[in-house]
Coordinates of C-alpha atoms and ligand atoms in Angstrom, one line a residue:
I1199 CA 189.0 37.4 79.6
D1200 CA 188.4 33.7 80.3
L1201 CA 185.8 33.1 77.7
E1202 CA 183.7 29.9 78.0
H1203 CA 180.2 31.1 77.1
L1204 CA 179.4 33.7 74.4
G1205 CA 175.7 34.9 74.4
V1206 CA 173.8 36.1 71.4
H1207 CA 171.3 38.7 72.5
R1208 CA 167.7 38.4 71.1
S1209 CA 168.0 42.1 69.9
V1210 CA 170.1 41.0 66.9
S1211 CA 166.8 39.9 65.4
T1212 CA 166.5 43.4 64.0
V1213 CA 169.1 42.5 61.4
F1214 CA 169.2 38.7 61.3
P1215 CA 167.8 35.6 63.1
P1216 CA 170.0 34.9 66.1
E1217 CA 169.9 31.1 65.3
E1218 CA 171.7 31.7 62.0
L1219 CA 174.7 33.3 63.8
I1220 CA 174.7 30.7 66.6
E1221 CA 174.7 27.9 64.0
T1222 CA 177.5 29.5 62.0
L1223 CA 179.6 29.8 65.2
E1224 CA 179.0 26.2 66.3
D1225 CA 182.6 25.2 65.7
L1226 CA 184.1 27.8 68.1
P1227 CA 185.8 26.4 71.1
V1228 CA 183.3 28.1 73.4
T1229 CA 179.5 27.7 74.1
V1230 CA 177.4 30.0 71.9
S1231 CA 173.7 30.4 72.9
L1232 CA 170.7 32.7 72.7
V1233 CA 170.2 35.1 75.6
E1234 CA 166.8 36.6 76.3
D1235 CA 166.4 39.6 78.6
E1236 CA 164.0 37.7 80.9
D1237 CA 166.5 35.0 81.8
H1238 CA 169.8 37.0 81.9
N1239 CA 170.1 36.4 85.6
D1240 CA 170.5 32.7 84.9
T1241 CA 173.0 33.0 82.2
D1242 CA 176.7 32.5 82.9
C1243 CA 178.0 34.1 79.7
E1244 CA 181.1 36.4 80.0
A1245 CA 180.5 38.0 76.6
I1246 CA 177.6 39.0 74.4
V1247 CA 176.9 39.8 70.7
T1248 CA 174.1 42.4 70.6
F1249 CA 172.2 45.0 68.6
E1250 CA 171.0 47.0 71.6
H1251 CA 172.5 47.9 74.9
R1252 CA 171.1 46.6 78.3
E1253 CA 172.2 47.8 81.7
W1254 CA 173.3 44.3 82.8
F1255 CA 176.0 44.2 80.1
A1256 CA 178.1 46.3 82.6
D1257 CA 178.6 43.0 84.5
L1258 CA 180.1 41.2 81.4
E1259 CA 183.6 41.2 80.2
W1260 CA 183.1 41.7 76.5
V1261 CA 180.3 43.2 74.4
H1262 CA 180.3 43.0 70.6
S1263 CA 177.9 45.5 68.8
V1264 CA 176.6 44.1 65.5
Q1265 CA 176.4 47.8 64.4
A1266 CA 179.3 50.0 63.4
G1267 CA 177.8 52.9 65.3
V1268 CA 178.2 52.5 69.1
D1269 CA 176.9 55.9 70.1
R1270 CA 174.1 54.3 72.1
F1271 CA 176.5 52.3 74.3
P1272 CA 177.6 54.0 77.6
M1273 CA 181.3 54.0 76.9
D1274 CA 182.1 55.7 80.2
V1275 CA 180.4 52.9 82.2
F1276 CA 182.1 50.2 80.2
E1277 CA 185.5 51.9 80.8
R1278 CA 184.8 52.2 84.5
E1279 CA 183.6 48.6 84.8
G1280 CA 186.4 47.2 82.6
V1281 CA 184.1 45.9 79.9
V1282 CA 185.6 45.6 76.4
L1283 CA 183.4 47.0 73.6
T1284 CA 184.0 46.0 70.0
N1285 CA 182.0 47.2 67.0
S1286 CA 181.2 46.0 63.5
T1287 CA 182.9 48.6 61.3
G1288 CA 184.6 47.2 58.2
I1289 CA 181.7 45.2 56.8
H1290 CA 179.2 47.7 55.5
D1291 CA 181.1 49.1 52.5
R1292 CA 179.3 47.3 49.7
T1293 CA 175.8 47.3 51.2
V1294 CA 175.7 51.0 52.1
G1295 CA 177.7 51.8 48.9
E1296 CA 175.0 50.1 46.8
T1297 CA 172.2 51.8 48.7
V1298 CA 173.7 55.2 48.1
A1299 CA 174.2 54.4 44.5
G1300 CA 170.5 53.5 44.4
Y1301 CA 169.6 56.9 45.8
L1302 CA 171.8 58.6 43.2
L1303 CA 170.2 56.6 40.4
A1304 CA 166.7 57.2 41.7
F1305 CA 167.3 61.0 41.7
S1306 CA 169.1 61.0 38.3
R1307 CA 166.7 58.6 36.5
R1308 CA 163.6 59.9 38.5
L1309 CA 162.7 56.4 39.8
H1310 CA 161.4 57.6 43.1
R1311 CA 158.8 59.8 41.3
H1312 CA 157.8 56.9 39.0
V1313 CA 157.2 54.6 42.0
A1314 CA 155.1 57.3 43.7
N1315 CA 153.1 57.9 40.6
Q1316 CA 152.6 54.1 40.2
Q1317 CA 150.9 54.0 43.7
R1318 CA 148.3 56.4 42.3
R1319 CA 148.0 54.6 38.9
E1320 CA 149.2 57.8 37.4
W1321 CA 151.0 58.0 34.0
T1322 CA 153.2 61.1 34.2
Q1323 CA 156.4 61.6 32.3
P1324 CA 159.1 63.8 33.8
D1325 CA 159.8 67.2 32.3
W1326 CA 162.4 67.2 29.5
D1327 CA 165.2 68.6 31.7
E1328 CA 164.5 66.6 34.9
A1329 CA 166.4 63.4 34.2
F1330 CA 170.2 63.2 34.0
T1331 CA 173.0 60.6 34.0
L1332 CA 175.7 60.2 36.6
P1333 CA 179.0 60.5 34.6
G1334 CA 180.1 64.1 35.0
T1335 CA 178.5 64.5 38.4
T1336 CA 180.4 64.9 41.6
A1337 CA 179.7 63.6 45.1
C1338 CA 181.2 65.0 48.3
V1339 CA 181.4 62.1 50.8
V1340 CA 181.8 63.3 54.4
G1341 CA 183.5 60.6 56.3
T1342 CA 186.0 58.4 54.5
G1343 CA 185.9 55.2 56.6
T1344 CA 184.3 51.9 55.6
L1345 CA 181.0 53.4 54.5
G1346 CA 182.6 56.4 52.7
Q1347 CA 185.0 54.1 50.8
G1348 CA 182.1 51.8 49.8
V1349 CA 180.2 54.8 48.5
A1350 CA 183.3 56.0 46.7
E1351 CA 183.8 52.6 45.1
V1352 CA 180.2 52.0 43.9
A1353 CA 179.4 55.6 42.9
G1354 CA 182.9 55.9 41.3
S1355 CA 182.1 52.8 39.2
L1356 CA 179.0 54.6 37.9
G1357 CA 181.1 57.5 36.7
V1358 CA 180.6 59.9 39.7
S1359 CA 183.7 61.9 40.7
V1360 CA 184.1 61.6 44.4
R1361 CA 185.7 64.0 46.9
G1362 CA 186.1 63.0 50.5
V1363 CA 186.0 65.0 53.8
R1364 CA 188.0 63.7 56.8
R1365 CA 189.9 65.2 59.7
T1366 CA 193.3 64.7 58.2
P1367 CA 194.4 65.5 54.7
E1368 CA 196.0 62.1 53.7
D1369 CA 194.6 60.4 50.5
V1370 CA 192.1 57.6 50.8
P1371 CA 191.7 54.9 48.0
G1372 CA 188.8 55.6 45.7
F1373 CA 188.6 59.4 46.4
D1374 CA 189.7 61.9 43.7
D1375 CA 190.3 64.7 46.3
I1376 CA 190.4 65.0 50.1
Y1377 CA 189.3 68.0 52.0
T1378 CA 189.7 68.4 55.8
T1379 CA 186.6 69.0 58.0
D1380 CA 187.5 72.7 58.5
A1381 CA 187.1 73.2 54.7
L1382 CA 183.6 71.5 54.7
L1383 CA 181.8 74.5 53.2
E1384 CA 184.3 74.6 50.3
A1385 CA 184.0 70.8 49.9
V1386 CA 180.2 70.8 49.6
S1387 CA 180.0 73.7 47.1
G1388 CA 179.8 72.9 43.4
V1389 CA 178.9 69.2 43.9
D1390 CA 175.7 67.3 42.9
F1391 CA 175.5 65.1 46.0
V1392 CA 176.6 65.6 49.6
V1393 CA 176.7 62.2 51.3
S1394 CA 177.3 61.9 55.1
T1395 CA 178.7 58.6 56.3
L1396 CA 179.9 60.1 59.6
P1397 CA 179.6 58.5 63.0
L1398 CA 177.9 60.5 65.8
T1399 CA 180.4 62.2 68.0
D1400 CA 180.6 65.5 69.9
E1401 CA 182.3 67.0 66.9
T1402 CA 179.9 65.6 64.2
R1403 CA 176.6 66.4 66.0
G1404 CA 174.8 69.0 63.8
L1405 CA 177.8 69.3 61.4
L1406 CA 175.6 69.4 58.4
D1407 CA 173.7 72.5 59.3
A1408 CA 172.0 75.6 57.6
A1409 CA 175.4 77.0 56.6
V1410 CA 176.2 73.7 54.7
F1411 CA 172.9 73.7 52.9
E1412 CA 173.4 77.4 52.0
A1413 CA 176.9 76.6 50.6
M1414 CA 175.5 73.7 48.4
D1415 CA 174.2 74.3 44.9
E1416 CA 170.4 74.6 44.6
D1417 CA 170.2 71.5 42.4
A1418 CA 172.3 69.3 44.7
Y1419 CA 171.0 66.5 46.9
V1420 CA 171.7 65.6 50.5
V1421 CA 172.2 61.9 51.5
N1422 CA 172.6 60.7 55.1
V1423 CA 173.5 57.1 55.9
G1424 CA 175.7 57.7 58.9
R1425 CA 173.7 58.9 62.0
G1426 CA 170.6 61.1 62.1
P1427 CA 171.8 63.9 64.6
V1428 CA 174.8 64.6 62.3
V1429 CA 172.3 66.5 60.1
D1430 CA 170.4 69.4 61.6
E1431 CA 167.0 68.0 60.5
A1432 CA 165.0 71.2 61.1
A1433 CA 167.6 73.2 59.0
L1434 CA 167.4 70.5 56.3
I1435 CA 163.6 70.7 56.2
D1436 CA 163.8 74.5 55.9
A1437 CA 166.4 74.2 53.1
L1438 CA 164.2 71.7 51.2
E1439 CA 161.1 73.9 51.6
A1440 CA 163.1 77.0 50.5
N1441 CA 164.5 75.1 47.5
K1442 CA 168.1 75.7 48.7
V1443 CA 168.8 72.0 48.0
A1444 CA 167.1 69.8 45.4
G1445 CA 166.2 66.9 47.6
A1446 CA 167.4 64.3 50.2
A1447 CA 167.8 60.6 50.7
L1448 CA 167.8 59.8 54.4
D1449 CA 168.3 56.4 56.1
V1450 CA 168.9 57.8 59.6
F1451 CA 167.0 60.4 61.6
E1452 CA 167.3 62.5 64.8
T1453 CA 164.5 60.3 66.2
E1454 CA 163.9 56.8 65.0
P1455 CA 161.4 55.6 63.9
L1456 CA 160.7 58.8 62.0
S1457 CA 157.5 60.3 63.5
S1458 CA 154.5 59.9 61.2
D1459 CA 153.9 63.7 61.3
S1460 CA 157.4 64.5 59.9
P1461 CA 157.1 66.7 56.8
L1462 CA 159.9 64.6 55.3
W1463 CA 157.5 61.7 54.5
A1464 CA 155.5 63.8 52.1
M1465 CA 158.2 65.7 50.2
D1466 CA 158.4 64.7 46.5
E1467 CA 162.2 64.9 46.4
V1468 CA 162.8 63.1 49.6
I1469 CA 163.5 59.4 49.9
V1470 CA 163.0 58.0 53.4
T1471 CA 164.4 54.5 54.2
P1472 CA 164.1 52.9 57.6
H1473 CA 167.7 52.7 58.8
S1474 CA 168.2 49.7 56.5
A1475 CA 171.1 50.9 54.2
A1476 CA 173.3 48.1 55.5
F1477 CA 170.7 45.3 55.5
T1478 CA 171.8 42.1 53.6
V1479 CA 170.9 38.4 53.8
D1480 CA 174.7 37.9 54.5
Y1481 CA 174.7 40.2 57.6
Y1482 CA 175.1 37.3 60.1
R1483 CA 178.0 35.9 58.1
D1484 CA 179.9 39.2 58.2
I1485 CA 179.3 39.4 62.0
A1486 CA 180.4 35.7 62.4
G1487 CA 183.6 36.6 60.7
L1488 CA 184.3 39.5 63.1
V1489 CA 183.4 37.5 66.2
R1490 CA 185.4 34.4 65.1
E1491 CA 188.5 36.6 64.5
N1492 CA 188.2 38.1 68.0
V1493 CA 187.7 34.8 69.7
R1494 CA 190.8 33.5 67.9
R1495 CA 192.7 36.6 69.0
L1496 CA 191.5 36.1 72.6
E1497 CA 192.7 32.5 72.6
A1498 CA 196.0 33.5 71.0
G1499 CA 196.5 36.3 73.6
E1500 CA 196.4 39.0 70.8
A1501 CA 194.7 42.4 70.9
F1502 CA 191.0 42.6 69.8
T1503 CA 190.2 44.0 66.3
N1504 CA 187.5 46.7 66.1
R1505 CA 188.0 47.6 69.8
V1506 CA 186.3 50.8 70.8
V1507 CA 186.6 50.6 74.7
Ligands
NDP2883 P1 184.6 54.1 60.2 O1 185.1 54.2 61.6 O2 185.2 53.2 59.3 O3 184.6 55.5 59.5 C1 184.3 56.7 60.2 C2 185.0 57.8 59.5 O4 184.5 59.1 60.0 C3 186.5 57.8 59.8 O5 187.2 57.4 58.6 C4 186.8 59.2 60.2 O6 187.8 59.7 59.3 C5 185.6 60.0 59.9 N1 185.3 61.1 60.9 C6 185.1 61.0 62.2 N2 184.9 62.2 62.7 C7 185.0 63.1 61.7 C8 184.9 64.5 61.6 N3 184.7 65.3 62.7 N4 185.1 65.1 60.4 C9 185.3 64.3 59.3 N5 185.4 63.0 59.3 C10 185.3 62.4 60.5 O7 183.1 53.8 60.4 P2 182.1 53.2 59.3 O8 182.3 53.9 58.0 O9 182.0 51.7 59.4 O10 180.7 53.8 59.9 C11 180.5 55.1 60.1 C12 179.2 55.4 60.8 O11 178.1 55.1 59.9 C13 179.0 54.5 62.0 O12 179.6 55.1 63.2 C14 177.5 54.4 62.1 O13 177.0 55.4 63.0 C15 177.0 54.6 60.7 N6 176.4 53.4 60.1 C16 175.2 53.5 59.6 C17 174.6 52.4 58.9 C18 173.2 52.4 58.4 O14 172.6 51.3 58.5 N7 172.7 53.5 57.9 C19 175.4 51.1 58.8 C20 176.8 51.2 59.3 C21 177.2 52.3 59.9 P3 189.2 60.3 59.9 O15 189.6 59.5 61.1 O16 190.1 60.2 58.7 O17 188.8 61.7 60.2

């Protein structure tokens, strides 16, 4: 790749102002500028940093996704057209870890109910046996990559024992135990929280299904911060309605934005957040670090980091 012009696509505005990234990358030895959809025919950039996919990216040489999940990019097309795709895994450990710790604390200290009551100016104390503390509880984190390790670190620091589920049995830092995916039902039984941090792949689609909710304890909570379709949403709603699980905190959904008629919005023990578990004022700085490193590698003739295609 002969990189002279790196574009920053307007769609990154979902997570940060493009101008912040462009200014931070000012000292790179290439031109960095904003690219709008309407004037893409006039741009001469060979590479782009983007949140969303556009068909015309197939004519570029390098696409960098500011998300870790690249399930919405047409990898077969990129492969065929020789487009390099890099992603942003490796940066969302602390943000997502703290968000998940927030869900766990909300459930244990009943904060979500207090906030809901406050909207109605209602003074209602919880029942004597509703609130609990986190030390002594166990979380099963499915997916032990960047997100999973961030969850293990932050939840672990709050006294939660953390077991992990991954495809191979090797230990991962921060996890007390590792289970392989074929032992998922065993891994989710007897824990207080089941947390999915999985990417969406052919193998993970619908992995958290009715059988998983059946295997979970009735007082356990489901958390999904990976990708929506990894959880069978209809089966989760059934399990919540039948009290087979205690509640859920969901950042990602089968269809986003979540439809206003979804029953999930109105359930007392469900926390809905709008795919924002990784949001942080420092997002553009983390992306700048990844892009800077790959531009350096390109100039030095080294292989890209975070390369997916
Ligand atoms: P990583 O690549 O670091 O981690 C993914 C992990 O998933 C790997 O460690 C892999 O472990 C595991 N995995 C993959 N397939 C399976 C399987 N079938 N069974 C069990 N484990 C599996 O990615 P990140 O942690 O950075 O991100 C994970 C996903 O989270 C992203 O793909 C994205 O979709 C989502 N995400 C959501 C965000 C949000 O805002 N809510 C923010 C950032 C990411 P192993 O190889 O050991 O099996």
